CSV table of C-alpha atoms in Angstrom, one decimal:
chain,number,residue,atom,x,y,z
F,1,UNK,CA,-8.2,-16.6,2.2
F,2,UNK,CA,-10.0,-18.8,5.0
F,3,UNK,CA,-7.9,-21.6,4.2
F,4,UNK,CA,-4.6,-19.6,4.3
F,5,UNK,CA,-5.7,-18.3,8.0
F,6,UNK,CA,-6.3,-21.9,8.8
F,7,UNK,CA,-2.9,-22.6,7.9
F,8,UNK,CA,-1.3,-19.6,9.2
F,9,UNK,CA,-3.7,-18.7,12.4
F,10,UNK,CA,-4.2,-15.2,13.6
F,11,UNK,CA,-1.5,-15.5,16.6
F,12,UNK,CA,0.8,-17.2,14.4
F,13,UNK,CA,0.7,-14.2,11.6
F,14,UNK,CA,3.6,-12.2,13.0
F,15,UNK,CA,6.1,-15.4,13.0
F,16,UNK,CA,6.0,-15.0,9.1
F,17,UNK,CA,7.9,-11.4,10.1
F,18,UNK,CA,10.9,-12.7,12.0
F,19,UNK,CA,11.2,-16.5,11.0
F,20,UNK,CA,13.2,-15.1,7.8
F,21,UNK,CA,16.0,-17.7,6.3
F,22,UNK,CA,18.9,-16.5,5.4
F,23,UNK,CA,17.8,-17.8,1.9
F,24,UNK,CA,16.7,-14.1,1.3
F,25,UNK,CA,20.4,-13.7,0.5
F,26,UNK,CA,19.9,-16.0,-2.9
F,27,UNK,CA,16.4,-14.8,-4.1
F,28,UNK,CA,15.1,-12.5,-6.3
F,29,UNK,CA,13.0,-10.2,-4.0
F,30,UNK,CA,12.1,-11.6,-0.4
F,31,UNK,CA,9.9,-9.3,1.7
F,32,UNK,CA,7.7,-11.3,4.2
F,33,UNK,CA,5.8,-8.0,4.5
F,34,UNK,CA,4.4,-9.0,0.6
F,35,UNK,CA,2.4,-11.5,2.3
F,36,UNK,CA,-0.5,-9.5,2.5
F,37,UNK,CA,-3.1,-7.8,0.6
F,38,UNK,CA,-1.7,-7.3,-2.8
F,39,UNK,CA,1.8,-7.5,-1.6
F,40,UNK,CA,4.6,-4.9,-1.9
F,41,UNK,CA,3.0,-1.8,-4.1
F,42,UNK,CA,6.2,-0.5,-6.0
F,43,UNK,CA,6.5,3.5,-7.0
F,44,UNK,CA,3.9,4.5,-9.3
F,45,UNK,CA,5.7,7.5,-11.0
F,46,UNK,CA,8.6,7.5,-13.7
F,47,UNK,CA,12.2,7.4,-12.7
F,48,UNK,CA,12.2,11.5,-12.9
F,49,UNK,CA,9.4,12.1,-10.5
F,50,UNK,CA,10.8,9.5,-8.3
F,51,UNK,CA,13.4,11.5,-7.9
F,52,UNK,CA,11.8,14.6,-6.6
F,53,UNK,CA,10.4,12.4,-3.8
F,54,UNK,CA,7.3,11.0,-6.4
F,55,UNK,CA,5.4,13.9,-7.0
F,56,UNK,CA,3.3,13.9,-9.9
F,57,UNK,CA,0.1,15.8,-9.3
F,58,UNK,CA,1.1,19.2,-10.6
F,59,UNK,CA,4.3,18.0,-12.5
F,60,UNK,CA,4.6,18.8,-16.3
F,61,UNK,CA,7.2,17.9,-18.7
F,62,UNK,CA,7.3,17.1,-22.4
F,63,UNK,CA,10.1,14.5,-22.5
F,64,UNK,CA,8.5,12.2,-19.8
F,65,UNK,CA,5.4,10.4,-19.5
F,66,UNK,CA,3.3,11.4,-16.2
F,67,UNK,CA,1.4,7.8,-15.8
F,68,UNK,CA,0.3,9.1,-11.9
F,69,UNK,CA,-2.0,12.0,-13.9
F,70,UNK,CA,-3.1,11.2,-17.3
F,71,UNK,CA,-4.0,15.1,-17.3
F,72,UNK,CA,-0.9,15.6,-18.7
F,73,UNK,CA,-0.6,14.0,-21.8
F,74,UNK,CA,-2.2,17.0,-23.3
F,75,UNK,CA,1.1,18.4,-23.0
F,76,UNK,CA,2.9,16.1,-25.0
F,77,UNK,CA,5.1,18.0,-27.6
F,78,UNK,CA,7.2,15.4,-29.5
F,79,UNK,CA,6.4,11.1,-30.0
F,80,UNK,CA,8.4,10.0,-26.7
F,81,UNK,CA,9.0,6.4,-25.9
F,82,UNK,CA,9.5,6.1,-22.1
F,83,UNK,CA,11.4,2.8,-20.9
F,84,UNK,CA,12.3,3.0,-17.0
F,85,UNK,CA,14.1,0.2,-15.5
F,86,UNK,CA,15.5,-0.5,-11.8
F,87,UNK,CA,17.7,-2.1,-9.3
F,88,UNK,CA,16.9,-2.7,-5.5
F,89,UNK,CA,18.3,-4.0,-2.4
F,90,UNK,CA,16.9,-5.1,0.6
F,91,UNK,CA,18.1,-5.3,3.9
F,92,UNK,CA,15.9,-6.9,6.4
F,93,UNK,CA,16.8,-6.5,10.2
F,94,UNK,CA,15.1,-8.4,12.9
F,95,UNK,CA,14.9,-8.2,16.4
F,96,UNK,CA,13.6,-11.7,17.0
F,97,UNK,CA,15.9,-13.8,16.2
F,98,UNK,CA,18.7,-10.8,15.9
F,99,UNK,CA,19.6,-10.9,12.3
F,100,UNK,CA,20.0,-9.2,9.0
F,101,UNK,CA,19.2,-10.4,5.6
F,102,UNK,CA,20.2,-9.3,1.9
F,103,UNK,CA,18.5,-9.6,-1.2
F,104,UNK,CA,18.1,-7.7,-4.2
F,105,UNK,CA,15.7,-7.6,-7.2
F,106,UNK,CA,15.9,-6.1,-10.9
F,107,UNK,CA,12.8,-5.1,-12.7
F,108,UNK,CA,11.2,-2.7,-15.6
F,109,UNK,CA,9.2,0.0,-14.1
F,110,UNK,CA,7.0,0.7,-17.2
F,111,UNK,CA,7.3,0.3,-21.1
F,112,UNK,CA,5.3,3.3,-22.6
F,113,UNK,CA,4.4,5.4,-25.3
F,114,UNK,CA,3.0,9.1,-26.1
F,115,UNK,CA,1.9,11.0,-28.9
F,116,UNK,CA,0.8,14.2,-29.2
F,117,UNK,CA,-2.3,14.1,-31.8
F,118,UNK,CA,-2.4,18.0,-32.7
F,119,UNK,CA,1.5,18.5,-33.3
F,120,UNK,CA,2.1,21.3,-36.0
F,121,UNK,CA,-1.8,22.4,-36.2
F,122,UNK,CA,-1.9,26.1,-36.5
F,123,UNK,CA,-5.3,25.9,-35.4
F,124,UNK,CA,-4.2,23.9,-32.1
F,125,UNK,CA,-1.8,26.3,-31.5
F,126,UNK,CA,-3.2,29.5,-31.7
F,127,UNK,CA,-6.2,28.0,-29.6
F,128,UNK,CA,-3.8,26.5,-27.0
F,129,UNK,CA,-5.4,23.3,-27.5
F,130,UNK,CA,-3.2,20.3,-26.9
F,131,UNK,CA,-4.4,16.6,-27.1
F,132,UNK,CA,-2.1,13.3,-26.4
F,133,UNK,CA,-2.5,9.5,-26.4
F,134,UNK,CA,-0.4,6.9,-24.4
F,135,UNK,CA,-0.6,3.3,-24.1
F,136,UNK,CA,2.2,0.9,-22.0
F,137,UNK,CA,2.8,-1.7,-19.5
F,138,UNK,CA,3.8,-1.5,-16.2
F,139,UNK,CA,4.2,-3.4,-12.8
F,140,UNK,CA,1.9,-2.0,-9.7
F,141,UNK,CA,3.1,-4.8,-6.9
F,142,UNK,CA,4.9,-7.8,-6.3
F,143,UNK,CA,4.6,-10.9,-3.9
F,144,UNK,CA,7.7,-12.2,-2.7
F,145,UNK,CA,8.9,-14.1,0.0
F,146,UNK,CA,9.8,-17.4,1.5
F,147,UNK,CA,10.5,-17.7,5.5
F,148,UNK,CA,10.4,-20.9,7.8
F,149,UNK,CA,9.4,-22.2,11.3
F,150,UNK,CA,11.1,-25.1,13.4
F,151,UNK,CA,8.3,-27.0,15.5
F,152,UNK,CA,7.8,-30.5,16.8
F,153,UNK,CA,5.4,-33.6,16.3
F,154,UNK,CA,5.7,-36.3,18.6
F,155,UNK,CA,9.2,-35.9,19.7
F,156,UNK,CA,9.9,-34.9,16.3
F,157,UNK,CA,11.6,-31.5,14.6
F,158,UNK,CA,9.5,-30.2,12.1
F,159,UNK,CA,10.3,-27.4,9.3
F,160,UNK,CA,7.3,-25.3,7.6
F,161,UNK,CA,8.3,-23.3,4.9
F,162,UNK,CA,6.2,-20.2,3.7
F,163,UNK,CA,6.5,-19.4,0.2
F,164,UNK,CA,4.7,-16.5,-2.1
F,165,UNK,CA,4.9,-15.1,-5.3
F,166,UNK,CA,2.7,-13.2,-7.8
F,167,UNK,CA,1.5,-9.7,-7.6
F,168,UNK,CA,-0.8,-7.1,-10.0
F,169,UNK,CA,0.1,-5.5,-13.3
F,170,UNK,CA,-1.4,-3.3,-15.7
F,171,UNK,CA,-1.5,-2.5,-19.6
F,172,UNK,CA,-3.1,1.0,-20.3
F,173,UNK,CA,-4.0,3.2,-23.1
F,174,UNK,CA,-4.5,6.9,-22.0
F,175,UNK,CA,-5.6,10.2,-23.3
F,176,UNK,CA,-5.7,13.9,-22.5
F,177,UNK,CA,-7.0,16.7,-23.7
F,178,UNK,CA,-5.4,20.6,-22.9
F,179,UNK,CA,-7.9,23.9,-23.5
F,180,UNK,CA,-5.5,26.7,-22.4
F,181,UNK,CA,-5.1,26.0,-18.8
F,182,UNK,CA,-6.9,23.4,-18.3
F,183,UNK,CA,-6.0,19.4,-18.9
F,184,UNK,CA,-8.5,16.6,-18.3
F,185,UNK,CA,-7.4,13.1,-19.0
F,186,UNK,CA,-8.1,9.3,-18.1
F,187,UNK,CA,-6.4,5.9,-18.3
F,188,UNK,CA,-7.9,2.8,-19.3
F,189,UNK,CA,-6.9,-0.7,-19.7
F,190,UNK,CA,-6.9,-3.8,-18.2
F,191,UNK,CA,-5.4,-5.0,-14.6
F,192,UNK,CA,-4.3,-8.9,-13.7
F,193,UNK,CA,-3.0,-10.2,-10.9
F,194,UNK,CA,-1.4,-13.6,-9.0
F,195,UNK,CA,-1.2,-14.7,-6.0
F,196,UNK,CA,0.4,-17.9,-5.4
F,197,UNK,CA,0.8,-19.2,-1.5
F,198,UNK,CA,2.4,-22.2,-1.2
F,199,UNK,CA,2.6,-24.4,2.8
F,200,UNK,CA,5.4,-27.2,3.2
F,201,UNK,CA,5.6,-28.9,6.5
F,202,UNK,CA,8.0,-31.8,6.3
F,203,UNK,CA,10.1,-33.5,9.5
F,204,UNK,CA,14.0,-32.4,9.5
F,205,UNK,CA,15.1,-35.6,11.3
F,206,UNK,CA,13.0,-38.1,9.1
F,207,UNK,CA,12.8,-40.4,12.4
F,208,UNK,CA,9.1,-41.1,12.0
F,209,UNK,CA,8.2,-43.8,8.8
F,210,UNK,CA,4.5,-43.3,8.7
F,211,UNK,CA,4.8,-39.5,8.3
F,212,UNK,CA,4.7,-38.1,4.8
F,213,UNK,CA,5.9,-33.9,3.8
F,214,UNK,CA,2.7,-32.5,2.7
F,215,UNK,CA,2.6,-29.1,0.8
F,216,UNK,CA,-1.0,-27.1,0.9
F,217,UNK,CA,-1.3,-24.6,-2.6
F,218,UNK,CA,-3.5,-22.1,-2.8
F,219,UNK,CA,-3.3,-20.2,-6.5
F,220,UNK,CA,-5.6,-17.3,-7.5
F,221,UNK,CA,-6.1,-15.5,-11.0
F,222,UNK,CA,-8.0,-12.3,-11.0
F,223,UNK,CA,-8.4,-9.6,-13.9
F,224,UNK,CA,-10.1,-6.8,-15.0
F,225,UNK,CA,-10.5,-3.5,-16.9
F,226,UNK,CA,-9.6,-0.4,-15.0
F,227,UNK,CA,-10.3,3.2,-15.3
F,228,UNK,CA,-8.0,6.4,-13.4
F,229,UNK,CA,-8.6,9.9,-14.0
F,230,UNK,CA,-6.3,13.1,-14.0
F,231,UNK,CA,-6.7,17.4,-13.9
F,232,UNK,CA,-4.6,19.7,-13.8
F,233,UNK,CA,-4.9,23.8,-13.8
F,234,UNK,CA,-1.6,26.1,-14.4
F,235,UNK,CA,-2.1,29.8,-13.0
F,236,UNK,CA,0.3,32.1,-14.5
F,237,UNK,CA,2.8,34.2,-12.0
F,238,UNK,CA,5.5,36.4,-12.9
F,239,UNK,CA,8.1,34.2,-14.7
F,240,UNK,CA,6.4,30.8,-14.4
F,241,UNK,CA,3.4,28.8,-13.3
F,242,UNK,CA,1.8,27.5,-10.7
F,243,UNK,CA,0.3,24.1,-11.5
F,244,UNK,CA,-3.0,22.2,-9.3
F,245,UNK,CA,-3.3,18.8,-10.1
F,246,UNK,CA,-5.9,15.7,-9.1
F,247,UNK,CA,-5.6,12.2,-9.6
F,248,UNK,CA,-7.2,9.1,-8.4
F,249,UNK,CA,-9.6,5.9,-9.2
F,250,UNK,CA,-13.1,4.1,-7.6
F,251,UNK,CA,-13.4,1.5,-5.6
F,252,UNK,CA,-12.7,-1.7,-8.5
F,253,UNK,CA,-14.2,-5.2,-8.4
F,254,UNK,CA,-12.6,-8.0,-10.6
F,255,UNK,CA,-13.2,-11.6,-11.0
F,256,UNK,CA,-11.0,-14.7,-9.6
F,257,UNK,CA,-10.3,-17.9,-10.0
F,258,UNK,CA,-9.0,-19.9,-7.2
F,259,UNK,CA,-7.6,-23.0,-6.9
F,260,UNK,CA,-6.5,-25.1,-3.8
F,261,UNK,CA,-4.0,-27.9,-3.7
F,262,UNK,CA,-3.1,-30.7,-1.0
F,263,UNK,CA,-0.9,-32.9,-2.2
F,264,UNK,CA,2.0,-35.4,-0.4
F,265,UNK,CA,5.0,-35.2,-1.5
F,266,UNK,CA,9.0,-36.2,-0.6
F,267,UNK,CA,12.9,-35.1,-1.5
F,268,UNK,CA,14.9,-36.6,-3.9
F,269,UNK,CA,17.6,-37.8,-1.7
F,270,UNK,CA,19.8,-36.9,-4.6
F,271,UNK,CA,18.6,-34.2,-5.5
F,272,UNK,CA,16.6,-32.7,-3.5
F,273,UNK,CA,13.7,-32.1,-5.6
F,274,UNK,CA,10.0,-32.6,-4.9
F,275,UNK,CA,9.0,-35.8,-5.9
F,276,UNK,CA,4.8,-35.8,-5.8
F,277,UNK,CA,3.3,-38.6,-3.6
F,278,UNK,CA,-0.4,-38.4,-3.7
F,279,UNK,CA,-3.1,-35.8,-4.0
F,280,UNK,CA,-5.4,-35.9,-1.1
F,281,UNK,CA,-7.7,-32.4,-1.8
F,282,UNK,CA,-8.1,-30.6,-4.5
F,283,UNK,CA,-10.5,-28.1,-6.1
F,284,UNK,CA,-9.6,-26.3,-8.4
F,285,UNK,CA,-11.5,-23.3,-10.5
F,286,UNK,CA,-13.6,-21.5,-7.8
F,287,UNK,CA,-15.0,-18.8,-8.7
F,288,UNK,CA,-15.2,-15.2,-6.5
F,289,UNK,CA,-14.4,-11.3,-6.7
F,290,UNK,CA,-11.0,-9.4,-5.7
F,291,UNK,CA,-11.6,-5.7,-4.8
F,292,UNK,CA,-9.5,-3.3,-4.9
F,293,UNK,CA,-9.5,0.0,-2.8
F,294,UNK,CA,-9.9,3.9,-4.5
F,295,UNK,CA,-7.2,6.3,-4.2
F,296,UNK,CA,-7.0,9.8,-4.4
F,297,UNK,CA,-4.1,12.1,-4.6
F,298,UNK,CA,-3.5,16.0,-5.1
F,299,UNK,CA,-0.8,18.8,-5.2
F,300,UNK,CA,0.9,21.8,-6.8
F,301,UNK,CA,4.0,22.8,-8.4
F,302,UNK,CA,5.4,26.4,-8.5
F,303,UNK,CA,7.5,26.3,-12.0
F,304,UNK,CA,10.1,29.3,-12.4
F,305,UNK,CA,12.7,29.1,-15.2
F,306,UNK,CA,15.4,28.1,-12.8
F,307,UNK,CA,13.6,26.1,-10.0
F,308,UNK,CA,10.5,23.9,-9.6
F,309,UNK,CA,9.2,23.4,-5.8
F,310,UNK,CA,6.2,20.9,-5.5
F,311,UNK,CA,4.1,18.2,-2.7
F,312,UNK,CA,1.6,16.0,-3.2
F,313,UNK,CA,-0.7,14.2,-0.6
F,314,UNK,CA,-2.2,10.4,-1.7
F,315,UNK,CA,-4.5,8.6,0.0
F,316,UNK,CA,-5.8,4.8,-0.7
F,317,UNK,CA,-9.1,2.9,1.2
F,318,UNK,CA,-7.3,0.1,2.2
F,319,UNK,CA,-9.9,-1.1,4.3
F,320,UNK,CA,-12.4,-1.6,0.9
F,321,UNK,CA,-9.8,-4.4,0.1
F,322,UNK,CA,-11.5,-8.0,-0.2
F,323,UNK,CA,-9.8,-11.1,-1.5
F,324,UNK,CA,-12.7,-13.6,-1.8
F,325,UNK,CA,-14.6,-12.6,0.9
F,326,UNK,CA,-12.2,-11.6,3.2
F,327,UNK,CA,-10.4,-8.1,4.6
F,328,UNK,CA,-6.8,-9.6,5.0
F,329,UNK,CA,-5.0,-7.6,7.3
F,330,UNK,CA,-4.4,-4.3,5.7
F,331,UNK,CA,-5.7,-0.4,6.6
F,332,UNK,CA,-5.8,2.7,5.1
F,333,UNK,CA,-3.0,4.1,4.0
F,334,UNK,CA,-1.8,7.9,2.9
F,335,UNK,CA,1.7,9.6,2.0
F,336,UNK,CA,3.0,12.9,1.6
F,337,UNK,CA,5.6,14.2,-1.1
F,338,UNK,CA,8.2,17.0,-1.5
F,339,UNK,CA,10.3,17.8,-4.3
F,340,UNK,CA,12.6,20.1,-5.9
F,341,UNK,CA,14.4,20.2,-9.2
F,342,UNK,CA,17.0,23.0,-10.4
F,343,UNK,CA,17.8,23.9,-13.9
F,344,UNK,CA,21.0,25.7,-14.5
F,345,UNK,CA,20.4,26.6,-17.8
F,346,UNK,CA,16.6,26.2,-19.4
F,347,UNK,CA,17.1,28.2,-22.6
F,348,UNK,CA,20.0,26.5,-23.4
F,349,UNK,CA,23.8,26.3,-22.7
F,350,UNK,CA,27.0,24.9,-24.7
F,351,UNK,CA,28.1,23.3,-21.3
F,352,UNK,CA,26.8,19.8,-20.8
F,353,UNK,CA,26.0,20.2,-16.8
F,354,UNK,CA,24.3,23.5,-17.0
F,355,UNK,CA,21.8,21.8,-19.1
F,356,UNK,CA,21.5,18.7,-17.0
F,357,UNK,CA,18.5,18.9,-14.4
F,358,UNK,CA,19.3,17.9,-10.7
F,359,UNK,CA,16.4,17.1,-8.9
F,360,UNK,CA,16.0,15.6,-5.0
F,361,UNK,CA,12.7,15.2,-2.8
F,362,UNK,CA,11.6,12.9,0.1
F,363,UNK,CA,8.5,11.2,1.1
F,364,UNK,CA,6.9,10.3,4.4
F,365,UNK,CA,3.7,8.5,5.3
F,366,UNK,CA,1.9,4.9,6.9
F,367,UNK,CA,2.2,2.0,4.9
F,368,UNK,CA,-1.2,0.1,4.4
F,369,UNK,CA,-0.1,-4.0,5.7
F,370,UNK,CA,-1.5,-4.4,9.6
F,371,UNK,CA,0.2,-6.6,11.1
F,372,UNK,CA,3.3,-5.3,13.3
F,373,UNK,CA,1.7,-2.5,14.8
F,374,UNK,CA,1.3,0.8,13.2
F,375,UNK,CA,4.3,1.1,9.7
F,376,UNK,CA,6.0,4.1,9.1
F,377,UNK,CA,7.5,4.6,5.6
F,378,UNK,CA,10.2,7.4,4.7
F,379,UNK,CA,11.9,7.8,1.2
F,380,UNK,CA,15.0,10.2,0.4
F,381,UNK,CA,16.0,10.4,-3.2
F,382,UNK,CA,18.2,12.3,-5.3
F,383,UNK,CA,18.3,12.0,-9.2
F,384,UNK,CA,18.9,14.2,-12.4
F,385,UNK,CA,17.6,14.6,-16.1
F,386,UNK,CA,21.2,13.8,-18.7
F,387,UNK,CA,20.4,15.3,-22.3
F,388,UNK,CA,21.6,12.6,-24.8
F,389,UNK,CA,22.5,14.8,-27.1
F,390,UNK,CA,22.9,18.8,-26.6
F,391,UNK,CA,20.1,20.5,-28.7
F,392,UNK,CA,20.1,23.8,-30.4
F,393,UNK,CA,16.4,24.4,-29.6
F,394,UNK,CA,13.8,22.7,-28.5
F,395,UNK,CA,11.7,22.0,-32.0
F,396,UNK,CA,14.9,20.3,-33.5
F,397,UNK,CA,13.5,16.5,-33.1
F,398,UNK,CA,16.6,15.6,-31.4
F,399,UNK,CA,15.3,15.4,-27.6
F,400,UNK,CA,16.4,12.4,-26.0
F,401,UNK,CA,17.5,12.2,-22.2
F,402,UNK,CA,18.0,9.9,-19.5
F,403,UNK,CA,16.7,9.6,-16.1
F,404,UNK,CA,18.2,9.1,-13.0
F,405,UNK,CA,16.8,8.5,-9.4
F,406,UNK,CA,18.4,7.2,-6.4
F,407,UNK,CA,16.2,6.5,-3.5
F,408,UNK,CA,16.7,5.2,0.2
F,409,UNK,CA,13.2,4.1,1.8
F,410,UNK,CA,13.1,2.7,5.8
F,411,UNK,CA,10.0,0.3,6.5
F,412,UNK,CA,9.3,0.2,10.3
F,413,UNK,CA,10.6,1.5,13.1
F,414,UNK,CA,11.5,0.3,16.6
F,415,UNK,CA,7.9,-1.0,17.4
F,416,UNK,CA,8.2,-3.0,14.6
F,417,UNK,CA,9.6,-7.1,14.6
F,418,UNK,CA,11.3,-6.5,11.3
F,419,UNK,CA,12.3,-3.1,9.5
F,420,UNK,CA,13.4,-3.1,5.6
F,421,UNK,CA,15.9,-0.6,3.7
F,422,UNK,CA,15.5,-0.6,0.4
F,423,UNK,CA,18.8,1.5,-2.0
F,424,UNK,CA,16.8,1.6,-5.2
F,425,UNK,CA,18.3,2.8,-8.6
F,426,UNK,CA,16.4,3.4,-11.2
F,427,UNK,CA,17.2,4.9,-14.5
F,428,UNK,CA,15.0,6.1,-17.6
F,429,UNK,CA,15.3,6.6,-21.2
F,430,UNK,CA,13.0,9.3,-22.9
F,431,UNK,CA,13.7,9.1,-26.5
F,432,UNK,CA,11.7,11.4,-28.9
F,433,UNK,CA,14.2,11.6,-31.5
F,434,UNK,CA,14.6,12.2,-35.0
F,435,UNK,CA,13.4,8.4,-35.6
F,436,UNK,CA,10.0,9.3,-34.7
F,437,UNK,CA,9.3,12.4,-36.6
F,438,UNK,CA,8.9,12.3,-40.5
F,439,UNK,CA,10.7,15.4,-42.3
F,440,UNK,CA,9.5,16.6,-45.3
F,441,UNK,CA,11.9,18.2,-47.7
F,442,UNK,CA,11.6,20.9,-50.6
């Protein structure tokens, strides 16, 4: 990270924010913002919750997997596989130069799988025991971005482009177990990340012979197991439930492996690829420790028949971050949630829409990168639950649904050099149909 800051120094940092090419228009993802710390963290929930703003502290529901608390795979009713996929784009709008950039991205949320472990035992039943396992894959960040600075050496224009890409996934195997009101649960797994920073200064007139374009590398590895816990209480009112729930992880240490990169190099004038000159610095496998910061979240839910109202409140100790050594330029972050979902008809309806589930929410809070100036973040979303198939009850095996979330987040504000909109879509499949249950027959 030293090396980076020598490249990039302190008073230079915020140029990375506003020197954007309009090449965002023809990339994947391209957020200079994902610079720092472990770059952009993506939505943590499935596409349902997302849709009532994200919460997922006190939210319940047998045909989705709740990833955010692993309390609640004790609730688990039917096998479900859970595949959530999304669509985002970007708008970036600076205020030095004036301009606006595009760019969208396409990604799968999360690839997972739940079963409940005590389906069909009387025992279970009548004791109001529930127990549920769950293993998947899914992204937590990404790194993104390439922007680019015009300077001058010796009478000469030169260009430096910025380039990132990388960010931190996880593959997890979770399990919960419900006593009556009561669900404890934990995930497990193991967490790996990237972060690959590349430097190229090159001249744009060529007028100087002796100078070559020299690209400085910097590529780190790092890799660990994990561990996130989850509760969650349900008080019974009149016609429903109110839910408490906790989530949240430690302070986590995991080994690197960095490796740093000067090389020459030159364009094709054909073309234009990078044809390697020389290597002038290298070392490569050094060894040090990425930590990542704790998080805690909590909320409620009060669950009638016909409506379900809930918040949660997250915090993460951003300033526990360490890359090798050093802070980066991140902070403590929190955000608030608020959601709502309406059910026309929860016992069951021969009308498709009245057994749809429409759902909206928004969320509010301060976003953890440090460099412009304090970030705001807002999210609106809207979204539903679509039954695949209408069912005739709810132990019939044939309980299938997609999700659907549509979400409009602003980065920044006025204070800020560059603001981002993000239009996400995102929609989810929860299948736990009759492919996953073995009948028996007389």
């Amino acid at each position: 990270m030293q090396l980076v800051k020598q490249i990039i120094p302190k008073h230079k940092l915020t140029f990375l924010l506003f020197a954007v090419l309009p090449m965002f228009c023809f990339s994947q993802e391209n957020s200079p913002y994902s610079r720092y710390g472990v770059g952009n963290i993506l939505p943590a929930g499935n596409i349902a919750n997302r849709s009532m703003g994200g919460i997922s502290a006190g939210v319940t529901d047998p045909a989705t997997i709740n990833t955010v608390n692993p309390a609640t795979y004790g609730n688990l009713v039917l096998t479900t596989l859970d595949i959530g996929i999304e669509y985002d784009g970007r708008t970036i709008n600076s205020t030095n130069p004036v301009g606006n950039f595009k760019s969208n991205n396409g990604i799968i949320s999360y690839l997972q799988v739940g079963f409940p472990l005590l389906y069909g035992n009387k025992k279970a039943i009548k004791n109001q025991t529930g127990w549920g396992l769950t293993f998947g894959l899914k992204p937590i960040s990404r790194i993104n971005y390439k922007v680019s600075n015009l300077g001058s050496i010796s009478n000469d224009t030169t260009n430096t482009i910025y380039e990132g890409n990388g960010g931190v996934n996880e593959a997890f195997i979770g399990t919960a177990l419900k006593i009556k009101n009561f669900s404890v649960g934990f995930n497990s797994g193991y967490l790996f990340g990237s972060k690959d920073y590349n430097t190229k200064l090159s001249l744009a007139n060529d007028s100087a012979d002796y100078f070559y374009s020299s690209n400085y590398q910097t590529t780190t590895h790092f890799g660990g197991v994990f561990l996130d816990a989850g509760m969650q209480y349900a008080i019974k009112i009149k016609e429903g439930f109110i839910r408490l729930g906790a989530y949240g992880n430690l302070k986590r240490q995991y080994n690197a492996t960095k490796d740093d990169l000067r090389e020459t190099f030159s364009y094709n004038s054909t073309s234009g690829a990078i044809v390697k000159i020389d290597s002038i610095f290298e070392n490569a496998g050094q060894k040090g420790k990425v930590v990542l910061p704790s998080t805690i979240g909590a909320g409620f839910t009060i669950e009638k028949p016909h409506v379900l109202l809930g918040a949660d409140f997250e915090s993460t100790n951003w300033d526990a971050y360490r890359f090798f050594g050093e802070k980066d330029f991140v902070k403590n972050s929190w955000l608030g949630k608020f959601g709502i979902q309406y059910f026309p008809s929860p016992t069951g309806s021969s009308k498709y829409f009245n057994n749809v589930r429409y759902r909206a929410g928004f969320s509010f809070g301060n976003d953890y990168i440090d460099v412009d100036n304090s970030m705001p973040i807002y999210t609106i979303s809207l979204g539903g639950t679509f039954p695949l198939k209408l069912r005739h009850s709810f132990y019939d095996h044939q309980y299938s649904f997609m999700n659907l979330s549509l979400e409009y987040g602003k980065r920044g504000n006025n204070s800020n050099i560059i603001k981002e909109n993000t239009f996400r879509v995102g929609v989810g499949f929860s299948l736990s149909d009759i492919w996953f249950t073995r009948e028996k027959y007389q």
